């Protein structure tokens, strides 16, 4: 049976701080990517599409159903 020393040393954990100025551009970029992804998943159906044909619609077809978008 081992015994603990009378004085135990605790490791000091420092948590880095993030300023809003450093994080805000990354949040804006992530938000823009999400909006572009939502456009291609929800609105890109062929009638008013940015890309001709139905290729994008077929690529995201199952994802549309999982997110609850009707497409037929």
PDB file of N, CA and C in Angstrom:
ATOM      1  N   UNK A   1       0.845  -1.169   0.000  1.00  0.00           N
ATOM      2  CA  UNK A   1       0.000   0.000   0.000  1.00  0.00           C
ATOM      3  C   UNK A   1       0.893   1.236   0.000  1.00  0.00           C
ATOM      4  N   UNK A   2       0.647   2.120  -0.940  1.00  0.00           N
ATOM      5  CA  UNK A   2       1.488   3.311  -1.031  1.00  0.00           C
ATOM      6  C   UNK A   2       0.873   4.445  -0.222  1.00  0.00           C
ATOM      7  N   UNK A   3       1.720   5.311   0.190  1.00  0.00           N
ATOM      8  CA  UNK A   3       1.249   6.474   0.951  1.00  0.00           C
ATOM      9  C   UNK A   3       1.482   7.724   0.130  1.00  0.00           C
ATOM     10  N   UNK A   4       0.626   8.675   0.308  1.00  0.00           N
ATOM     11  CA  UNK A   4       0.761   9.940  -0.387  1.00  0.00           C
ATOM     12  C   UNK A   4       1.741  10.833   0.363  1.00  0.00           C
ATOM     13  N   UNK A   5       2.511  11.619  -0.364  1.00  0.00           N
ATOM     14  CA  UNK A   5       3.417  12.537   0.321  1.00  0.00           C
ATOM     15  C   UNK A   5       2.615  13.602   1.077  1.00  0.00           C
ATOM     16  N   UNK A   6       3.225  14.154   2.094  1.00  0.00           N
ATOM     17  CA  UNK A   6       2.547  15.144   2.926  1.00  0.00           C
ATOM     18  C   UNK A   6       2.209  16.400   2.125  1.00  0.00           C
ATOM     19  N   UNK A   7       3.065  16.785   1.210  1.00  0.00           N
ATOM     20  CA  UNK A   7       2.786  17.952   0.366  1.00  0.00           C
ATOM     21  C   UNK A   7       2.687  17.477  -1.071  1.00  0.00           C
ATOM     22  N   UNK A   8       1.530  17.632  -1.644  1.00  0.00           N
ATOM     23  CA  UNK A   8       1.369  17.234  -3.043  1.00  0.00           C
ATOM     24  C   UNK A   8       1.404  18.480  -3.913  1.00  0.00           C
ATOM     25  N   UNK A   9       1.984  18.338  -5.072  1.00  0.00           N
ATOM     26  CA  UNK A   9       2.082  19.461  -5.989  1.00  0.00           C
ATOM     27  C   UNK A   9       0.985  19.327  -7.037  1.00  0.00           C
ATOM     28  N   UNK A  10       0.287  20.404  -7.259  1.00  0.00           N
ATOM     29  CA  UNK A  10      -0.777  20.426  -8.253  1.00  0.00           C
ATOM     30  C   UNK A  10      -0.276  21.144  -9.493  1.00  0.00           C
ATOM     31  N   UNK A  11      -0.610  20.601 -10.630  1.00  0.00           N
ATOM     32  CA  UNK A  11      -0.227  21.243 -11.881  1.00  0.00           C
ATOM     33  C   UNK A  11      -1.138  22.446 -12.119  1.00  0.00           C
ATOM     34  N   UNK A  12      -0.543  23.521 -12.527  1.00  0.00           N
ATOM     35  CA  UNK A  12      -1.299  24.735 -12.815  1.00  0.00           C
ATOM     36  C   UNK A  12      -1.695  24.703 -14.287  1.00  0.00           C
ATOM     37  N   UNK A  13      -2.986  24.785 -14.521  1.00  0.00           N
ATOM     38  CA  UNK A  13      -3.502  24.770 -15.881  1.00  0.00           C
ATOM     39  C   UNK A  13      -3.922  26.188 -16.238  1.00  0.00           C
ATOM     40  N   UNK A  14      -3.339  26.699 -17.301  1.00  0.00           N
ATOM     41  CA  UNK A  14      -3.733  28.031 -17.754  1.00  0.00           C
ATOM     42  C   UNK A  14      -4.625  27.890 -18.976  1.00  0.00           C
ATOM     43  N   UNK A  15      -5.724  28.588 -18.951  1.00  0.00           N
ATOM     44  CA  UNK A  15      -6.669  28.556 -20.060  1.00  0.00           C
ATOM     45  C   UNK A  15      -6.425  29.790 -20.911  1.00  0.00           C
ATOM     46  N   UNK A  16      -6.138  29.594 -22.196  1.00  0.00           N
ATOM     47  CA  UNK A  16      -5.883  30.762 -23.045  1.00  0.00           C
ATOM     48  C   UNK A  16      -7.162  31.573 -23.254  1.00  0.00           C
ATOM     49  N   UNK A  17      -6.999  32.862 -23.312  1.00  0.00           N
ATOM     50  CA  UNK A  17      -8.143  33.733 -23.557  1.00  0.00           C
ATOM     51  C   UNK A  17      -8.191  34.101 -25.034  1.00  0.00           C
ATOM     52  N   UNK A  18      -9.385  34.192 -25.556  1.00  0.00           N
ATOM     53  CA  UNK A  18      -9.586  34.573 -26.949  1.00  0.00           C
ATOM     54  C   UNK A  18     -10.353  35.885 -26.979  1.00  0.00           C
ATOM     55  N   UNK A  19      -9.850  36.810 -27.732  1.00  0.00           N
ATOM     56  CA  UNK A  19     -10.562  38.077 -27.857  1.00  0.00           C
ATOM     57  C   UNK A  19     -11.610  37.965 -28.957  1.00  0.00           C
ATOM     58  N   UNK A  20     -12.639  38.772 -28.843  1.00  0.00           N
ATOM     59  CA  UNK A  20     -13.691  38.779 -29.860  1.00  0.00           C
ATOM     60  C   UNK A  20     -13.130  39.226 -31.202  1.00  0.00           C
ATOM     61  N   UNK A  21     -12.151  40.104 -31.172  1.00  0.00           N
ATOM     62  CA  UNK A  21     -11.543  40.592 -32.413  1.00  0.00           C
ATOM     63  C   UNK A  21     -10.846  39.455 -33.165  1.00  0.00           C
ATOM     64  N   UNK A  22     -10.291  38.478 -32.455  1.00  0.00           N
ATOM     65  CA  UNK A  22      -9.609  37.357 -33.103  1.00  0.00           C
ATOM     66  C   UNK A  22     -10.594  36.300 -33.596  1.00  0.00           C
ATOM     67  N   UNK A  23     -11.708  36.142 -32.908  1.00  0.00           N
ATOM     68  CA  UNK A  23     -12.655  35.076 -33.227  1.00  0.00           C
ATOM     69  C   UNK A  23     -13.697  35.515 -34.254  1.00  0.00           C
ATOM     70  N   UNK A  24     -14.065  36.773 -34.263  1.00  0.00           N
ATOM     71  CA  UNK A  24     -15.149  37.255 -35.113  1.00  0.00           C
ATOM     72  C   UNK A  24     -14.955  36.983 -36.603  1.00  0.00           C
ATOM     73  N   UNK A  25     -13.775  37.196 -37.190  1.00  0.00           N
ATOM     74  CA  UNK A  25     -13.633  36.875 -38.619  1.00  0.00           C
ATOM     75  C   UNK A  25     -13.851  35.393 -38.925  1.00  0.00           C
ATOM     76  N   UNK A  26     -13.403  34.514 -38.038  1.00  0.00           N
ATOM     77  CA  UNK A  26     -13.593  33.082 -38.256  1.00  0.00           C
ATOM     78  C   UNK A  26     -15.070  32.707 -38.131  1.00  0.00           C
ATOM     79  N   UNK A  27     -15.784  33.327 -37.210  1.00  0.00           N
ATOM     80  CA  UNK A  27     -17.219  33.066 -37.090  1.00  0.00           C
ATOM     81  C   UNK A  27     -17.975  33.561 -38.319  1.00  0.00           C
ATOM     82  N   UNK A  28     -17.584  34.715 -38.836  1.00  0.00           N
ATOM     83  CA  UNK A  28     -18.225  35.239 -40.043  1.00  0.00           C
ATOM     84  C   UNK A  28     -17.957  34.329 -41.241  1.00  0.00           C
ATOM     85  N   UNK A  29     -16.732  33.838 -41.362  1.00  0.00           N
ATOM     86  CA  UNK A  29     -16.385  32.932 -42.458  1.00  0.00           C
ATOM     87  C   UNK A  29     -17.168  31.625 -42.350  1.00  0.00           C
ATOM     88  N   UNK A  30     -17.268  31.066 -41.145  1.00  0.00           N
ATOM     89  CA  UNK A  30     -18.029  29.830 -40.949  1.00  0.00           C
ATOM     90  C   UNK A  30     -19.507  30.053 -41.254  1.00  0.00           C
ATOM     91  N   UNK A  31     -20.040  31.201 -40.861  1.00  0.00           N
ATOM     92  CA  UNK A  31     -21.432  31.516 -41.162  1.00  0.00           C
ATOM     93  C   UNK A  31     -21.682  31.624 -42.654  1.00  0.00           C
ATOM     94  N   UNK A  32     -20.751  32.245 -43.372  1.00  0.00           N
ATOM     95  CA  UNK A  32     -20.877  32.359 -44.824  1.00  0.00           C
ATOM     96  C   UNK A  32     -20.848  30.983 -45.489  1.00  0.00           C
ATOM     97  N   UNK A  33     -19.951  30.116 -45.032  1.00  0.00           N
ATOM     98  CA  UNK A  33     -19.904  28.756 -45.579  1.00  0.00           C
ATOM     99  C   UNK A  33     -21.205  28.004 -45.316  1.00  0.00           C
ATOM    100  N   UNK A  34     -21.783  28.194 -44.133  1.00  0.00           N
ATOM    101  CA  UNK A  34     -23.050  27.528 -43.830  1.00  0.00           C
ATOM    102  C   UNK A  34     -24.178  28.049 -44.716  1.00  0.00           C
ATOM    103  N   UNK A  35     -24.191  29.361 -44.977  1.00  0.00           N
ATOM    104  CA  UNK A  35     -25.221  29.909 -45.859  1.00  0.00           C
ATOM    105  C   UNK A  35     -25.089  29.381 -47.284  1.00  0.00           C
ATOM    106  N   UNK A  36     -23.869  29.269 -47.777  1.00  0.00           N
ATOM    107  CA  UNK A  36     -23.651  28.727 -49.123  1.00  0.00           C
ATOM    108  C   UNK A  36     -24.083  27.262 -49.172  1.00  0.00           C
ATOM    109  N   UNK A  37     -23.740  26.503 -48.133  1.00  0.00           N
ATOM    110  CA  UNK A  37     -24.146  25.095 -48.090  1.00  0.00           C
ATOM    111  C   UNK A  37     -25.666  24.967 -48.042  1.00  0.00           C
ATOM    112  N   UNK A  38     -26.326  25.806 -47.241  1.00  0.00           N
ATOM    113  CA  UNK A  38     -27.787  25.752 -47.171  1.00  0.00           C
ATOM    114  C   UNK A  38     -28.425  26.136 -48.500  1.00  0.00           C
ATOM    115  N   UNK A  39     -27.810  27.067 -49.237  1.00  0.00           N
ATOM    116  CA  UNK A  39     -28.348  27.410 -50.558  1.00  0.00           C
ATOM    117  C   UNK A  39     -28.307  26.197 -51.473  1.00  0.00           C
ATOM    118  N   UNK A  40     -27.153  25.535 -51.535  1.00  0.00           N
ATOM    119  CA  UNK A  40     -27.030  24.401 -52.445  1.00  0.00           C
ATOM    120  C   UNK A  40     -27.896  23.232 -52.021  1.00  0.00           C
ATOM    121  N   UNK A  41     -28.125  23.077 -50.725  1.00  0.00           N
ATOM    122  CA  UNK A  41     -28.960  21.970 -50.271  1.00  0.00           C
ATOM    123  C   UNK A  41     -30.438  22.279 -50.449  1.00  0.00           C
ATOM    124  N   UNK A  42     -30.843  23.521 -50.184  1.00  0.00           N
ATOM    125  CA  UNK A  42     -32.278  23.813 -50.168  1.00  0.00           C
ATOM    126  C   UNK A  42     -32.820  24.423 -51.450  1.00  0.00           C
ATOM    127  N   UNK A  43     -32.088  25.294 -52.106  1.00  0.00           N
ATOM    128  CA  UNK A  43     -32.670  26.053 -53.208  1.00  0.00           C
ATOM    129  C   UNK A  43     -32.182  25.638 -54.583  1.00  0.00           C
ATOM    130  N   UNK A  44     -31.101  24.944 -54.680  1.00  0.00           N
ATOM    131  CA  UNK A  44     -30.521  24.593 -55.981  1.00  0.00           C
ATOM    132  C   UNK A  44     -31.290  23.412 -56.559  1.00  0.00           C
ATOM    133  N   UNK A  45     -32.386  23.717 -57.291  1.00  0.00           N
ATOM    134  CA  UNK A  45     -33.228  22.661 -57.839  1.00  0.00           C
ATOM    135  C   UNK A  45     -33.283  22.651 -59.351  1.00  0.00           C
ATOM    136  N   UNK A  46     -32.694  23.612 -59.992  1.00  0.00           N
ATOM    137  CA  UNK A  46     -32.689  23.589 -61.438  1.00  0.00           C
ATOM    138  C   UNK A  46     -33.409  24.756 -62.086  1.00  0.00           C
ATOM    139  N   UNK A  47     -34.538  25.192 -61.540  1.00  0.00           N
ATOM    140  CA  UNK A  47     -35.307  26.265 -62.163  1.00  0.00           C
ATOM    141  C   UNK A  47     -34.578  27.599 -62.081  1.00  0.00           C
ATOM    142  N   UNK A  48     -34.056  27.926 -60.928  1.00  0.00           N
ATOM    143  CA  UNK A  48     -33.316  29.183 -60.749  1.00  0.00           C
ATOM    144  C   UNK A  48     -31.904  28.888 -60.269  1.00  0.00           C
ATOM    145  N   UNK A  49     -31.284  27.902 -60.838  1.00  0.00           N
ATOM    146  CA  UNK A  49     -29.992  27.447 -60.328  1.00  0.00           C
ATOM    147  C   UNK A  49     -28.842  28.284 -60.856  1.00  0.00           C
ATOM    148  N   UNK A  50     -27.781  28.330 -60.076  1.00  0.00           N
ATOM    149  CA  UNK A  50     -26.556  28.992 -60.514  1.00  0.00           C
ATOM    150  C   UNK A  50     -25.798  28.123 -61.501  1.00  0.00           C
ATOM    151  N   UNK A  51     -25.873  26.821 -61.301  1.00  0.00           N
ATOM    152  CA  UNK A  51     -25.201  25.867 -62.181  1.00  0.00           C
ATOM    153  C   UNK A  51     -26.257  25.168 -63.021  1.00  0.00           C
ATOM    154  N   UNK A  52     -26.006  25.034 -64.299  1.00  0.00           N
ATOM    155  CA  UNK A  52     -27.012  24.421 -65.169  1.00  0.00           C
ATOM    156  C   UNK A  52     -27.108  22.923 -64.918  1.00  0.00           C
ATOM    157  N   UNK A  53     -28.273  22.389 -65.182  1.00  0.00           N
ATOM    158  CA  UNK A  53     -28.490  20.959 -64.999  1.00  0.00           C
ATOM    159  C   UNK A  53     -28.938  20.638 -63.588  1.00  0.00           C
ATOM    160  N   UNK A  54     -29.025  19.354 -63.313  1.00  0.00           N
ATOM    161  CA  UNK A  54     -29.493  18.913 -62.001  1.00  0.00           C
ATOM    162  C   UNK A  54     -28.407  18.190 -61.220  1.00  0.00           C
ATOM    163  N   UNK A  55     -27.151  18.421 -61.574  1.00  0.00           N
ATOM    164  CA  UNK A  55     -26.058  17.704 -60.912  1.00  0.00           C
ATOM    165  C   UNK A  55     -25.995  18.016 -59.423  1.00  0.00           C
ATOM    166  N   UNK A  56     -26.091  19.289 -59.055  1.00  0.00           N
ATOM    167  CA  UNK A  56     -26.023  19.657 -57.637  1.00  0.00           C
ATOM    168  C   UNK A  56     -27.207  19.063 -56.893  1.00  0.00           C
ATOM    169  N   UNK A  57     -28.384  19.094 -57.497  1.00  0.00           N
ATOM    170  CA  UNK A  57     -29.572  18.520 -56.865  1.00  0.00           C
ATOM    171  C   UNK A  57     -29.370  17.035 -56.582  1.00  0.00           C
ATOM    172  N   UNK A  58     -28.811  16.317 -57.510  1.00  0.00           N
ATOM    173  CA  UNK A  58     -28.600  14.884 -57.312  1.00  0.00           C
ATOM    174  C   UNK A  58     -27.509  14.606 -56.284  1.00  0.00           C
ATOM    175  N   UNK A  59     -26.502  15.461 -56.205  1.00  0.00           N
ATOM    176  CA  UNK A  59     -25.427  15.257 -55.222  1.00  0.00           C
ATOM    177  C   UNK A  59     -25.936  15.419 -53.797  1.00  0.00           C
ATOM    178  N   UNK A  60     -26.870  16.325 -53.577  1.00  0.00           N
ATOM    179  CA  UNK A  60     -27.353  16.590 -52.218  1.00  0.00           C
ATOM    180  C   UNK A  60     -28.760  16.037 -51.987  1.00  0.00           C
ATOM    181  N   UNK A  61     -29.214  15.145 -52.858  1.00  0.00           N
ATOM    182  CA  UNK A  61     -30.585  14.637 -52.807  1.00  0.00           C
ATOM    183  C   UNK A  61     -30.930  14.000 -51.460  1.00  0.00           C
ATOM    184  N   UNK A  62     -30.124  13.077 -50.974  1.00  0.00           N
ATOM    185  CA  UNK A  62     -30.425  12.402 -49.714  1.00  0.00           C
ATOM    186  C   UNK A  62     -30.318  13.361 -48.536  1.00  0.00           C
ATOM    187  N   UNK A  63     -29.361  14.275 -48.596  1.00  0.00           N
ATOM    188  CA  UNK A  63     -29.237  15.277 -47.539  1.00  0.00           C
ATOM    189  C   UNK A  63     -30.467  16.165 -47.447  1.00  0.00           C
ATOM    190  N   UNK A  64     -31.073  16.453 -48.597  1.00  0.00           N
ATOM    191  CA  UNK A  64     -32.300  17.261 -48.600  1.00  0.00           C
ATOM    192  C   UNK A  64     -33.402  16.550 -47.826  1.00  0.00           C
ATOM    193  N   UNK A  65     -33.555  15.256 -48.046  1.00  0.00           N
ATOM    194  CA  UNK A  65     -34.585  14.508 -47.334  1.00  0.00           C
ATOM    195  C   UNK A  65     -34.278  14.427 -45.845  1.00  0.00           C
ATOM    196  N   UNK A  66     -33.016  14.240 -45.478  1.00  0.00           N
ATOM    197  CA  UNK A  66     -32.650  14.173 -44.067  1.00  0.00           C
ATOM    198  C   UNK A  66     -32.922  15.491 -43.352  1.00  0.00           C
ATOM    199  N   UNK A  67     -32.773  16.615 -44.055  1.00  0.00           N
ATOM    200  CA  UNK A  67     -33.035  17.924 -43.460  1.00  0.00           C
ATOM    201  C   UNK A  67     -34.498  18.340 -43.560  1.00  0.00           C
ATOM    202  N   UNK A  68     -35.323  17.528 -44.207  1.00  0.00           N
ATOM    203  CA  UNK A  68     -36.750  17.802 -44.275  1.00  0.00           C
ATOM    204  C   UNK A  68     -37.192  18.640 -45.454  1.00  0.00           C
ATOM    205  N   UNK A  69     -36.349  18.825 -46.464  1.00  0.00           N
ATOM    206  CA  UNK A  69     -36.736  19.583 -47.654  1.00  0.00           C
ATOM    207  C   UNK A  69     -37.405  18.644 -48.651  1.00  0.00           C
ATOM    208  N   UNK A  70     -38.624  18.951 -49.077  1.00  0.00           N
ATOM    209  CA  UNK A  70     -39.231  18.127 -50.120  1.00  0.00           C
ATOM    210  C   UNK A  70     -38.609  18.463 -51.468  1.00  0.00           C
ATOM    211  N   UNK A  71     -38.419  17.467 -52.296  1.00  0.00           N
ATOM    212  CA  UNK A  71     -37.814  17.760 -53.600  1.00  0.00           C
ATOM    213  C   UNK A  71     -38.426  16.959 -54.738  1.00  0.00           C
ATOM    214  N   UNK A  72     -39.540  16.299 -54.540  1.00  0.00           N
ATOM    215  CA  UNK A  72     -40.212  15.640 -55.663  1.00  0.00           C
ATOM    216  C   UNK A  72     -41.624  16.154 -55.699  1.00  0.00           C
TER     217      UNK A  72
END
